[in-house]
Coordinates of C-alpha atoms in Angstrom, one line a residue:
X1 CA 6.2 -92.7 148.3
X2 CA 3.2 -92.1 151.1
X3 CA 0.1 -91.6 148.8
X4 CA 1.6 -93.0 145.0
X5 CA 2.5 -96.0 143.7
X6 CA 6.0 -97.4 144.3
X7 CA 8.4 -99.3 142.2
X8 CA 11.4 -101.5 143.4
X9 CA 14.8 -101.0 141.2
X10 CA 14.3 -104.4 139.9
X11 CA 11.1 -103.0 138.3
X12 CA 12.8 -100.0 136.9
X13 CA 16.0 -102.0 135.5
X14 CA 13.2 -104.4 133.6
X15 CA 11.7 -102.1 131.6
X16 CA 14.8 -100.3 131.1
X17 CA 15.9 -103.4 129.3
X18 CA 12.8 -104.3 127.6
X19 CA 13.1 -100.4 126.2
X20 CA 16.7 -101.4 125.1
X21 CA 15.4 -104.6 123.2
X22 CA 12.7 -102.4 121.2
X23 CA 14.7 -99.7 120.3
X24 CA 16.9 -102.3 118.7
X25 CA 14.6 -104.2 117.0
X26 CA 13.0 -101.2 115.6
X27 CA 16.9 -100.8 114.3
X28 CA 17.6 -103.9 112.3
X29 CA 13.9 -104.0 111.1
X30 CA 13.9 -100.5 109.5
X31 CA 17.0 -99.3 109.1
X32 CA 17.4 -98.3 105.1
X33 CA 19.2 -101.3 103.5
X34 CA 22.1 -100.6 100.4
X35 CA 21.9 -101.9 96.9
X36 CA 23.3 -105.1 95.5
X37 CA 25.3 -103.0 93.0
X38 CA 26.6 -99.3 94.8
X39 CA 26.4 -95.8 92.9
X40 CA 29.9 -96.2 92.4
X41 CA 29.5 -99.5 90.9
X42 CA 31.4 -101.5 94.0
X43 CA 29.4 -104.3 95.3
X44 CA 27.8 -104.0 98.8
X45 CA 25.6 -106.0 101.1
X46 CA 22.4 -106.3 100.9
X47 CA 20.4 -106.3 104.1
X48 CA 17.5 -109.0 104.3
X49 CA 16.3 -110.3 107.6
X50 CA 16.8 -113.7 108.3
X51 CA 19.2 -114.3 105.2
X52 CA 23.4 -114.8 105.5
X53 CA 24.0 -112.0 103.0
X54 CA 28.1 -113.4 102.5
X55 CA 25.5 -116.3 101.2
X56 CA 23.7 -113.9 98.6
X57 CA 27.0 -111.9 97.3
X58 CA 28.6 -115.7 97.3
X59 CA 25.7 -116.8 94.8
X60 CA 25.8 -113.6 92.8
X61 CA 29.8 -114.3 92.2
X62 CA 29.0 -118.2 91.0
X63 CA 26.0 -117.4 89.1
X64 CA 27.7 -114.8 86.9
X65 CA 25.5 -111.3 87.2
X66 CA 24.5 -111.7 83.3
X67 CA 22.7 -115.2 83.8
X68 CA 20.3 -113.1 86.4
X69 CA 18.7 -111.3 83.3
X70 CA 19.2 -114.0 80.5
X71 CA 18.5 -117.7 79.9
X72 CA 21.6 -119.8 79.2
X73 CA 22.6 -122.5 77.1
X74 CA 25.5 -124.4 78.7
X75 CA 27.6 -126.8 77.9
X76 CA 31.3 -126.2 80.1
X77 CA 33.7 -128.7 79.2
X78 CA 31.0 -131.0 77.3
X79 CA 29.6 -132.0 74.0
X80 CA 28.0 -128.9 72.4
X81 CA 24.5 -129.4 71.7
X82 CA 24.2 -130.1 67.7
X83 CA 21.6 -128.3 65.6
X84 CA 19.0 -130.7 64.2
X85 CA 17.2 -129.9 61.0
X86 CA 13.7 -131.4 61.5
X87 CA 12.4 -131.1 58.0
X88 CA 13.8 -129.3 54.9
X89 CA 11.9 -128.2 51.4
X90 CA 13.6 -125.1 49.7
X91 CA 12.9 -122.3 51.2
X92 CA 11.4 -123.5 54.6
X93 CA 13.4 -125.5 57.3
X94 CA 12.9 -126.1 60.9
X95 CA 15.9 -125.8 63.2
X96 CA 16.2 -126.8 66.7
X97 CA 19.2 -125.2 68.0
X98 CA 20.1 -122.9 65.0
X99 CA 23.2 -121.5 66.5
X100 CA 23.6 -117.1 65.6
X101 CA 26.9 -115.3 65.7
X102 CA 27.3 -111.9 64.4
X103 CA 24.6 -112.1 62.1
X104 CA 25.6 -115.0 60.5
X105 CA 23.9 -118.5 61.0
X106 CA 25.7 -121.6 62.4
X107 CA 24.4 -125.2 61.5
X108 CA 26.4 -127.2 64.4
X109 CA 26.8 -130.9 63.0
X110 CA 29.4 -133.8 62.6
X111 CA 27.4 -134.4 59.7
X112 CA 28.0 -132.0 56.7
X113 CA 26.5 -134.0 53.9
X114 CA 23.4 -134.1 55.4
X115 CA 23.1 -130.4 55.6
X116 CA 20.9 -128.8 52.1
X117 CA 22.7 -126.6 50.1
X118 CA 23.1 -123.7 51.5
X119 CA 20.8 -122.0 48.7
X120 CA 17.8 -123.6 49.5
X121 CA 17.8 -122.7 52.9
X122 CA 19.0 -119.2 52.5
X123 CA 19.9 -116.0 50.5
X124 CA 21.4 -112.5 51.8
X125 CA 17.5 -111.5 52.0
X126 CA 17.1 -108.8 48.8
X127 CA 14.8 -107.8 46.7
X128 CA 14.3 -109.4 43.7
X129 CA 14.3 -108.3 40.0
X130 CA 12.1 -108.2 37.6
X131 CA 11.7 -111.5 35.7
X132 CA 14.2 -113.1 38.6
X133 CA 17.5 -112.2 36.8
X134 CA 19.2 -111.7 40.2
X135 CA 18.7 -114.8 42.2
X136 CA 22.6 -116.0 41.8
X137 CA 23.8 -112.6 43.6
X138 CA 21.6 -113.3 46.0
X139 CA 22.6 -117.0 47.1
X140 CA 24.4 -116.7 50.7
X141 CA 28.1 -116.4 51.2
X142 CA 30.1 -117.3 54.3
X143 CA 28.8 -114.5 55.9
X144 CA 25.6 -115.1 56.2
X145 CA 25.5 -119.1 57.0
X146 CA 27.9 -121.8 58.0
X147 CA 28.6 -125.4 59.0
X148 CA 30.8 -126.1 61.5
X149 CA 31.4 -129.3 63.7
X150 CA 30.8 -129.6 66.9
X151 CA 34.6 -129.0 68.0
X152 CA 34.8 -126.0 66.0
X153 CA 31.8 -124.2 67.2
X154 CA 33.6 -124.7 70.9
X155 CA 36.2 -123.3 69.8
X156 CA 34.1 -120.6 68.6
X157 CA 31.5 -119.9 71.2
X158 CA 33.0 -121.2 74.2
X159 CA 31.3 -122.5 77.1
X160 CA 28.1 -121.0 76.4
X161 CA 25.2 -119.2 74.1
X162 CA 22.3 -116.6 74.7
X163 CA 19.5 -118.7 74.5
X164 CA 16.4 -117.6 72.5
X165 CA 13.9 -119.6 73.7
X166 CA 10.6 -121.3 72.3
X167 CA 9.7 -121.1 68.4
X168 CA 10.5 -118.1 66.6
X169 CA 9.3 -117.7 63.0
X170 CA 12.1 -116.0 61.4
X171 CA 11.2 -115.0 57.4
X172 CA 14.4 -113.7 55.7
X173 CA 13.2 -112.0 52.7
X174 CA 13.4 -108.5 51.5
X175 CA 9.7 -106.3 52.6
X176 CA 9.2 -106.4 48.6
X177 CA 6.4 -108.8 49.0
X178 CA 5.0 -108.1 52.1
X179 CA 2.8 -105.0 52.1
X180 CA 0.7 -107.3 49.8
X181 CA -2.1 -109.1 51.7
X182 CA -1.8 -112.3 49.3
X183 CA 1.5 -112.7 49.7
X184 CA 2.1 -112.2 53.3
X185 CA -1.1 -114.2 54.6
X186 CA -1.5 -116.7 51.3
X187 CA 2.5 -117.3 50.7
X188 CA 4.5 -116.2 53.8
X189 CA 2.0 -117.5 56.2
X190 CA 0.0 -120.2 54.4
X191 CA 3.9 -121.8 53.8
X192 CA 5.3 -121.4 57.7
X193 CA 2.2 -122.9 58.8
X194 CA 2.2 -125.3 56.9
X195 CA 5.6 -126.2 56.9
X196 CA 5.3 -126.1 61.3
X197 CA 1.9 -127.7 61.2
X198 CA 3.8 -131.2 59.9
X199 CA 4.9 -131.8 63.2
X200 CA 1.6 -132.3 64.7
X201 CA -0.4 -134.5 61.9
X202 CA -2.9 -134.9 64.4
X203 CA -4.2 -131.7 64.2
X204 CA -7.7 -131.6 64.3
X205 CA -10.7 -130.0 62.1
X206 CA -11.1 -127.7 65.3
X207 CA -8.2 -126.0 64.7
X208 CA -6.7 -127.7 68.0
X209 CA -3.2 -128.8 68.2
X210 CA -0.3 -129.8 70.5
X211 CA 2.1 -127.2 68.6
X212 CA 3.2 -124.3 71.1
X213 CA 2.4 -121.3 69.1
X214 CA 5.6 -119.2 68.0
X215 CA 6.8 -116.7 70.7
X216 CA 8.3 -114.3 68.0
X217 CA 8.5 -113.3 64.7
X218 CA 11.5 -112.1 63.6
X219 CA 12.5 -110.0 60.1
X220 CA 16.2 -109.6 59.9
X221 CA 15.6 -107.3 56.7
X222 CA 12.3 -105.8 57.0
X223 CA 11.9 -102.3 59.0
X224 CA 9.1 -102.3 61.4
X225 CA 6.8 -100.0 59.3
X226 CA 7.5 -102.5 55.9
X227 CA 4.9 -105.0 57.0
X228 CA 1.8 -103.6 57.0
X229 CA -0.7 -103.4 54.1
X230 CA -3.3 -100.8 53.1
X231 CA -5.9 -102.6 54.6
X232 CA -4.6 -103.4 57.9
X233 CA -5.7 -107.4 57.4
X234 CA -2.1 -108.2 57.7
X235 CA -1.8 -107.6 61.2
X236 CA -5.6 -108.6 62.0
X237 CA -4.9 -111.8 60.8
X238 CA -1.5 -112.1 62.5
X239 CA -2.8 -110.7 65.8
X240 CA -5.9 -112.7 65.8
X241 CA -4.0 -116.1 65.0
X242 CA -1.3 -115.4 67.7
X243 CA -2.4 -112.5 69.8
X244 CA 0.8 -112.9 72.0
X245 CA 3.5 -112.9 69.6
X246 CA 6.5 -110.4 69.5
X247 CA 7.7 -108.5 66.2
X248 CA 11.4 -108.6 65.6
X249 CA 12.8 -106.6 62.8
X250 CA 16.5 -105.4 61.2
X251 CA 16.9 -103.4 64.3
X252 CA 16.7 -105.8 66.7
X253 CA 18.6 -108.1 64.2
X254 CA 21.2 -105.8 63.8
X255 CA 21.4 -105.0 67.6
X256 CA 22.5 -108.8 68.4
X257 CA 24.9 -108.8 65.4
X258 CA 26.3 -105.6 66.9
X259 CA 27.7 -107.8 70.3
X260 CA 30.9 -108.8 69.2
X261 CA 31.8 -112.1 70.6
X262 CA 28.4 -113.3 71.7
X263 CA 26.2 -116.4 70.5
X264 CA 22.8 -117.1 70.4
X265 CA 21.3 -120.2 69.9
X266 CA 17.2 -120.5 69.1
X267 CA 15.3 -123.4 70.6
X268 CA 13.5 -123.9 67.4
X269 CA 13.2 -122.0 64.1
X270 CA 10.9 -122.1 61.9
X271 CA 12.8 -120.5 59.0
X272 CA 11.6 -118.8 55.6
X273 CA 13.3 -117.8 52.7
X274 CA 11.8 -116.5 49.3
X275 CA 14.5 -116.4 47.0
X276 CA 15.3 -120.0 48.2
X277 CA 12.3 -121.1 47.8
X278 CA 12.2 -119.8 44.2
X279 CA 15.1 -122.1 43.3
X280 CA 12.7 -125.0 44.2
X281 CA 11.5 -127.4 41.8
X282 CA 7.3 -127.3 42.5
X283 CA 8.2 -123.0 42.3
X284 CA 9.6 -123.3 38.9
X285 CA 5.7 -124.7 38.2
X286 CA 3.6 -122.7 40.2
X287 CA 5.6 -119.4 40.7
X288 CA 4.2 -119.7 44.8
X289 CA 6.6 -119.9 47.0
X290 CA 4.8 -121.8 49.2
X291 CA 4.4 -124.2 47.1
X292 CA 7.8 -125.8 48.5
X293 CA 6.0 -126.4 51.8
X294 CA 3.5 -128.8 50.4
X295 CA 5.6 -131.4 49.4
X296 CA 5.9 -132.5 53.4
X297 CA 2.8 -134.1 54.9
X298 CA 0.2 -132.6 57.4
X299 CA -2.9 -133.1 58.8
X300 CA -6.1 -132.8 56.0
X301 CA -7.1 -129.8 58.9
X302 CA -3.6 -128.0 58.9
X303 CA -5.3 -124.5 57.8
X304 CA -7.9 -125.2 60.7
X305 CA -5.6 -124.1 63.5
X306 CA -5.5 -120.6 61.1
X307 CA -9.0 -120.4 60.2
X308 CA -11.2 -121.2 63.2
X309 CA -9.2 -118.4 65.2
X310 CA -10.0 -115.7 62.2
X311 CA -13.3 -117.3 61.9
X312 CA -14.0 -116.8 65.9
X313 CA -12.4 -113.1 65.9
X314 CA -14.6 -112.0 63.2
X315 CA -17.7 -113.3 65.7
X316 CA -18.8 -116.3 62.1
X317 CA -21.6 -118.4 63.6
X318 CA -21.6 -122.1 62.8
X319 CA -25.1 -120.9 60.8
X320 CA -23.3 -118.7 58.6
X321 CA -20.6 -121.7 57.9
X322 CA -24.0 -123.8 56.9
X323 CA -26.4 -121.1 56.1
X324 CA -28.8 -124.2 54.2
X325 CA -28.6 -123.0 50.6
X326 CA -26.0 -121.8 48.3
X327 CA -24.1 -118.0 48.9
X328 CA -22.7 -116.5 45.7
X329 CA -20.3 -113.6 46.4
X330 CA -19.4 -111.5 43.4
X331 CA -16.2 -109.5 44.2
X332 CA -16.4 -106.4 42.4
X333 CA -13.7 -104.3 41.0
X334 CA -15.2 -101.9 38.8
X335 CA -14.6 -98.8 41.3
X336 CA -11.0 -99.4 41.7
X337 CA -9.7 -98.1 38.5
X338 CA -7.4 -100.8 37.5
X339 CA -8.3 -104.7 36.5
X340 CA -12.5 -104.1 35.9
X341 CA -14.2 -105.7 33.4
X342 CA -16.1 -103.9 30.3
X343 CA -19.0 -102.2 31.9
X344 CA -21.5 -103.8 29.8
X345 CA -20.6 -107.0 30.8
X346 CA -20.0 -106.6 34.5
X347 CA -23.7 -105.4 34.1
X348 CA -24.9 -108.1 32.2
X349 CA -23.2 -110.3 35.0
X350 CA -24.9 -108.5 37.6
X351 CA -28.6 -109.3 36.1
X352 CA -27.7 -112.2 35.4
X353 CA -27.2 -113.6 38.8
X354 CA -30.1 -111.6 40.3
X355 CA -32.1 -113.9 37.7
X356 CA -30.3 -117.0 39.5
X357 CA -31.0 -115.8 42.7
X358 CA -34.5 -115.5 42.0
X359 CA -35.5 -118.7 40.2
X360 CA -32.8 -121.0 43.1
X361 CA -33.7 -119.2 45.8
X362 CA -29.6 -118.3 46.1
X363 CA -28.0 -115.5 48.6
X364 CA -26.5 -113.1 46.1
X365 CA -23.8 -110.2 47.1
X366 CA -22.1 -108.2 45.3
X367 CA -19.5 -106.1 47.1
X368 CA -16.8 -104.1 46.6
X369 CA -14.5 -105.7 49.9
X370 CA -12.4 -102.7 50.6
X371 CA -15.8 -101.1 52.2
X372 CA -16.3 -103.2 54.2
X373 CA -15.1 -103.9 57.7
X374 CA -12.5 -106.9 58.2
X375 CA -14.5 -108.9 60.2
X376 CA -17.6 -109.2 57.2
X377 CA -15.1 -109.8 55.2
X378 CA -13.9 -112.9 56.7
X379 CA -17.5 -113.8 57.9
X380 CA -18.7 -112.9 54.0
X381 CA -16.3 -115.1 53.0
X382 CA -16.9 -118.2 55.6
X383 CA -20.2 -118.3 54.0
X384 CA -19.7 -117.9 50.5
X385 CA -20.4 -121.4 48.5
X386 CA -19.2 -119.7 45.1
X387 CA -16.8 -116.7 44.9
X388 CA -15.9 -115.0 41.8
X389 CA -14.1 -111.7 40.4
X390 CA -11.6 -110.5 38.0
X391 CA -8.4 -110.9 39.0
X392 CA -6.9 -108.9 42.2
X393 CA -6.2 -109.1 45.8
X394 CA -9.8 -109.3 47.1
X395 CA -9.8 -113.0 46.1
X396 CA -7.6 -113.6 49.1
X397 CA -10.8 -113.9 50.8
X398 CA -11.2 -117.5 50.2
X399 CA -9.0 -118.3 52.1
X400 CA -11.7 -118.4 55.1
X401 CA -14.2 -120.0 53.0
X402 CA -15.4 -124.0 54.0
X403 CA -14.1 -126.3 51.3
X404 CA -16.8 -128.5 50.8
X405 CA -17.8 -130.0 47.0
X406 CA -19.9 -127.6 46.1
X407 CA -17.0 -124.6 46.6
X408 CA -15.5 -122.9 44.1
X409 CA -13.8 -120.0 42.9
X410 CA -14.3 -118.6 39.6
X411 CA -11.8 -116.3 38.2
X412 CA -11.9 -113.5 35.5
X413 CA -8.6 -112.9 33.0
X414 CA -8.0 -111.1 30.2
X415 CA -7.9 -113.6 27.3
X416 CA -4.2 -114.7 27.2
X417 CA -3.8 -113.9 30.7
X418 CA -3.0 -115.7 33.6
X419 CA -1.5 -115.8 36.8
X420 CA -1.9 -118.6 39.4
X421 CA -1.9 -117.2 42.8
X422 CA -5.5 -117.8 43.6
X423 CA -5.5 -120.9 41.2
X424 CA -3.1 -122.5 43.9
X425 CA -4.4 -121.6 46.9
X426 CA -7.7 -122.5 45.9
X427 CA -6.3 -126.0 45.1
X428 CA -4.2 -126.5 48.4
X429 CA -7.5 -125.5 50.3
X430 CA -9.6 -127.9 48.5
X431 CA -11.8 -125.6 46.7
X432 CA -12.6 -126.0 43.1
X433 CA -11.1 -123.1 40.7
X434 CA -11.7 -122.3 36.7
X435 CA -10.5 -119.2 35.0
X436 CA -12.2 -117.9 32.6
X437 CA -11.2 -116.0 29.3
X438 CA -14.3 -114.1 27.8
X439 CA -16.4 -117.4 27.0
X440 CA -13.4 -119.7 27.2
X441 CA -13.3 -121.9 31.1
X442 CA -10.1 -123.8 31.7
X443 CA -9.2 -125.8 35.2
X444 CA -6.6 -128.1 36.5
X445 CA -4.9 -129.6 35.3
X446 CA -5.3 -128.0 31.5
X447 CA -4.1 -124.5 33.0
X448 CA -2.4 -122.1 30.6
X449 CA 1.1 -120.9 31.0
X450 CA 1.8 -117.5 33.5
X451 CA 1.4 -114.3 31.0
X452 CA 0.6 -110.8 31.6
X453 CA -0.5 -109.6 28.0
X454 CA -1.0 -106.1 27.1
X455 CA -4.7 -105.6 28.8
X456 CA -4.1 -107.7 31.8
X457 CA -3.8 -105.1 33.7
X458 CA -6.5 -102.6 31.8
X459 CA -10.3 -101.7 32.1
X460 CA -11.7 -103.3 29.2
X461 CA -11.7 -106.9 30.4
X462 CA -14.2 -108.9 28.2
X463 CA -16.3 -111.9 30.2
X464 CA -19.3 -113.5 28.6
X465 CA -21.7 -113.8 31.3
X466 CA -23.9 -116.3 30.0
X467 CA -20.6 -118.6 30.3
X468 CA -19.7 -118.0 33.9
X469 CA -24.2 -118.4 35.1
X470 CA -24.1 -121.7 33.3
X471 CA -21.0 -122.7 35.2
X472 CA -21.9 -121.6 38.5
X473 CA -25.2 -123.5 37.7
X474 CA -23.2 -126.8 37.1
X475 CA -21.1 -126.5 40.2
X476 CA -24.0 -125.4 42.7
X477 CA -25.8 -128.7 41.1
X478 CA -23.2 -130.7 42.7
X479 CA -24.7 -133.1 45.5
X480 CA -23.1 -133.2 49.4
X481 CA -22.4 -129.5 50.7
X482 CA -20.4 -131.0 53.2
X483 CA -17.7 -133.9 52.0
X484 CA -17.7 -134.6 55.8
X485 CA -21.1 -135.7 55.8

């Protein structure tokens, strides 16, 4: 063309079918690609680049679509994988592969004999009567545990189970107890832990240890609102020791006993039961259930791996866990309206130790706990070298002081009184304990018998405090704050 530029056909049939090669890689690159699964529920291919998709529908056929979502225990046309009961005291038992069907438990073993009774290891999970008369309608039936053999539970569960995997905490108790700080933290905790913590008896005074920390924990009986208590420590302490762990409760329990047909098998269960823990030998002397758990050995710094992480959360300096001279912490119940000693003498009580304070050079506080915040609470506590009250749930507190030999908690009854909840823990934490009746002081082991006299409970308690300043004296006269040092 005279004046232009010109182009030879070869030139024009080039970028013709250059164009054509675009076009259709603009065509398999973005052109809208179909579900796995269609709306109509037949199966269709899915387009990814580069990938044989007869490969990925293939897979999806051998995997079994339900394995995608789920982990899988699998044994085929082999041995089914036994449960193993890693230690046993009434009431607390650690499973590793504790086989669930329906609701009901499965101990998988060619061993029977070796298996616990059944009712020390579990009940049907209801509440309890007053003074206990109900604990043989509670022992479990068929229906709620078994043992089967290993041929048996194929038979049963086929080729297969759901597996629940890591360490689940399941407590199997009614939520009777549980709204009650002591007795979910200072029973139901203080026991688990215990009871897990055996495993690693190198745990050390840092709290550290080689135990993976439970993934779940998991109340087959206990609505999700039936576990908190007034004072919300329940779940500060729970969320602060194991900020990661998932609540299960009769829902979810219920939910997997609703799929007819299918098994579950937990890695490891660390596994709680009141009522059989009541049938125990050391309960029928201490009334704690947790008292079970201590008969198995653990590292002197089991509570550490509890402590330190309540300690930290609550923002407790290593100077208020060695504040250099004794703390005295009077826990004060004479707002609360039930349980106060004879105003008089919590008076007298009160001058009194402002007299110690000032001749000893002592930190005094007397407090009312409920006013104040959790975290002083736990860091009140952490530095309390001698903790005393009348008898209530405030006393819980110790469980975050530092045993050392001068510790101590000193408790106020009515005369004929006595209960041994703080008694106990105070003991299994190291810490020295004496009740005190008026002007009479008892201790281990010359500890009166549980009663709950008229008055236990009333407003007139009677305490000579001339008694309890000449104790507290004795004790803080006690050499070596530290039995470490």
């Amino acid at each position: 063309m005279p004046g232009g530029l010109t182009t030879s056909p070869r030139s024009r049939k080039l970028s013709v079918f250059l164009l054509l090669i675009f076009l259709g890689l603009l065509f398999l690159f973005f052109r809208p690609s179909t579900s796995v699964h269609g709306p109509s529920g037949s199966r269709n291919k899915a387009l990814v680049p580069g990938i044989d998709q007869d490969l990925i529908v293939s897979d999806l056929d051998s995997i079994g679509w339900s394995d995608k979502f789920e982990e899988v225990l699998r044994w085929d046309d082999g041995p089914i994988p036994p449960t193993s009961i890693k230690v046993h005291v009434p009431g607390w038992t650690i499973f590793d592969r504790l086989y669930v069907r329906e609701g009901t438990l499965y101990i998988v073993t060619n061993y029977p004999e070796l298996v616990p009774h059944h009712k020390f290891i579990t009940s049907k999970g209801g509440r309890i009567a007053e003074g206990n008369v109900n604990l043989p309608q509670l022992e479990p039936t068929k229906d709620d545990i078994r043992v089967i053999s290993t041929i048996q539970a194929k038979e049963l569960f086929g080729r297969s189970a759901s597996q629940i995997s890591g360490v689940t905490f399941l407590v199997n108790e009614s939520p009777q107890f549980l709204t009650h700080l002591y007795h979910f933290v200072a029973e139901l905790l203080f026991g688990l832990w215990r009871i897990y913590s055996s495993l690693d008896p190198g745990l050390k005074p840092n709290g550290h240890t080689d135990l993976p920390p439970p993934r779940r924990m998991s109340f087959p009986h206990v609505a999700a609102t039936k576990w908190r208590d007034y004072a919300s420590m329940n779940e500060f302490i729970l969320r602060g020791v194991f900020p990661s762990l998932v609540m299960e409760f009769s829902d979810t329990w219920a939910e997997r006993a609703a799929l007819k047909g299918k098994t579950f098998v937990y890695d490891r269960v660390v596994f709680s039961d009141r009522v059989a823990a009541m049938h125990g030998k050391q309960f029928a002397s201490t009334e704690r259930i947790a008292s079970e758990a201590f008969q198995v050995k653990a590292s002197a710094h089991w509570w550490s791996a509890i402590r330190m992480p309540i300690l930290e959360l609550s923002k407790v300096k290593k100077s208020d866990e060695k504040p250099g001279f004794p703390v005295i912490t009077y826990v004060s119940r004479q707002k609360w309206g039930r349980r106060m000693l004879r105003e008089e003498d919590h008076l007298r009580l009160v001058a009194g130790l402002q007299k110690l304070k000032e001749r000893h050079g002592y930190e005094l506080n007397i407090v009312e706990l409920d006013r104040l915040s959790r975290s002083d609470q736990i860091r009140l506590a952490a530095r309390t070298t001698i903790m005393c009250g009348v008898h209530g749930n405030g006393l819980t507190a110790l469980l975050w002081m530092k045993p050392t030999k001068r510790s101590t908690v000193i408790e106020f009854f009515f005369p004929g009184g006595f209960a041994q909840d703080y008694q106990w823990t105070a003991k299994a934490l190291g810490i020295a304990y004496f009740g005190v009746w008026n002007k009479h002081i008892f201790s281990d082991p010359n500890l009166p018998t549980h009663a709950y006299p008229e008055g236990f409970q009333g407003n007139n308690i009677p305490l000579d405090a001339h008694a309890v300043l000449k104790l507290i004296e004795r004790r803080l006269s006690v050499n070596e704050l530290d039995p470490e040092n």
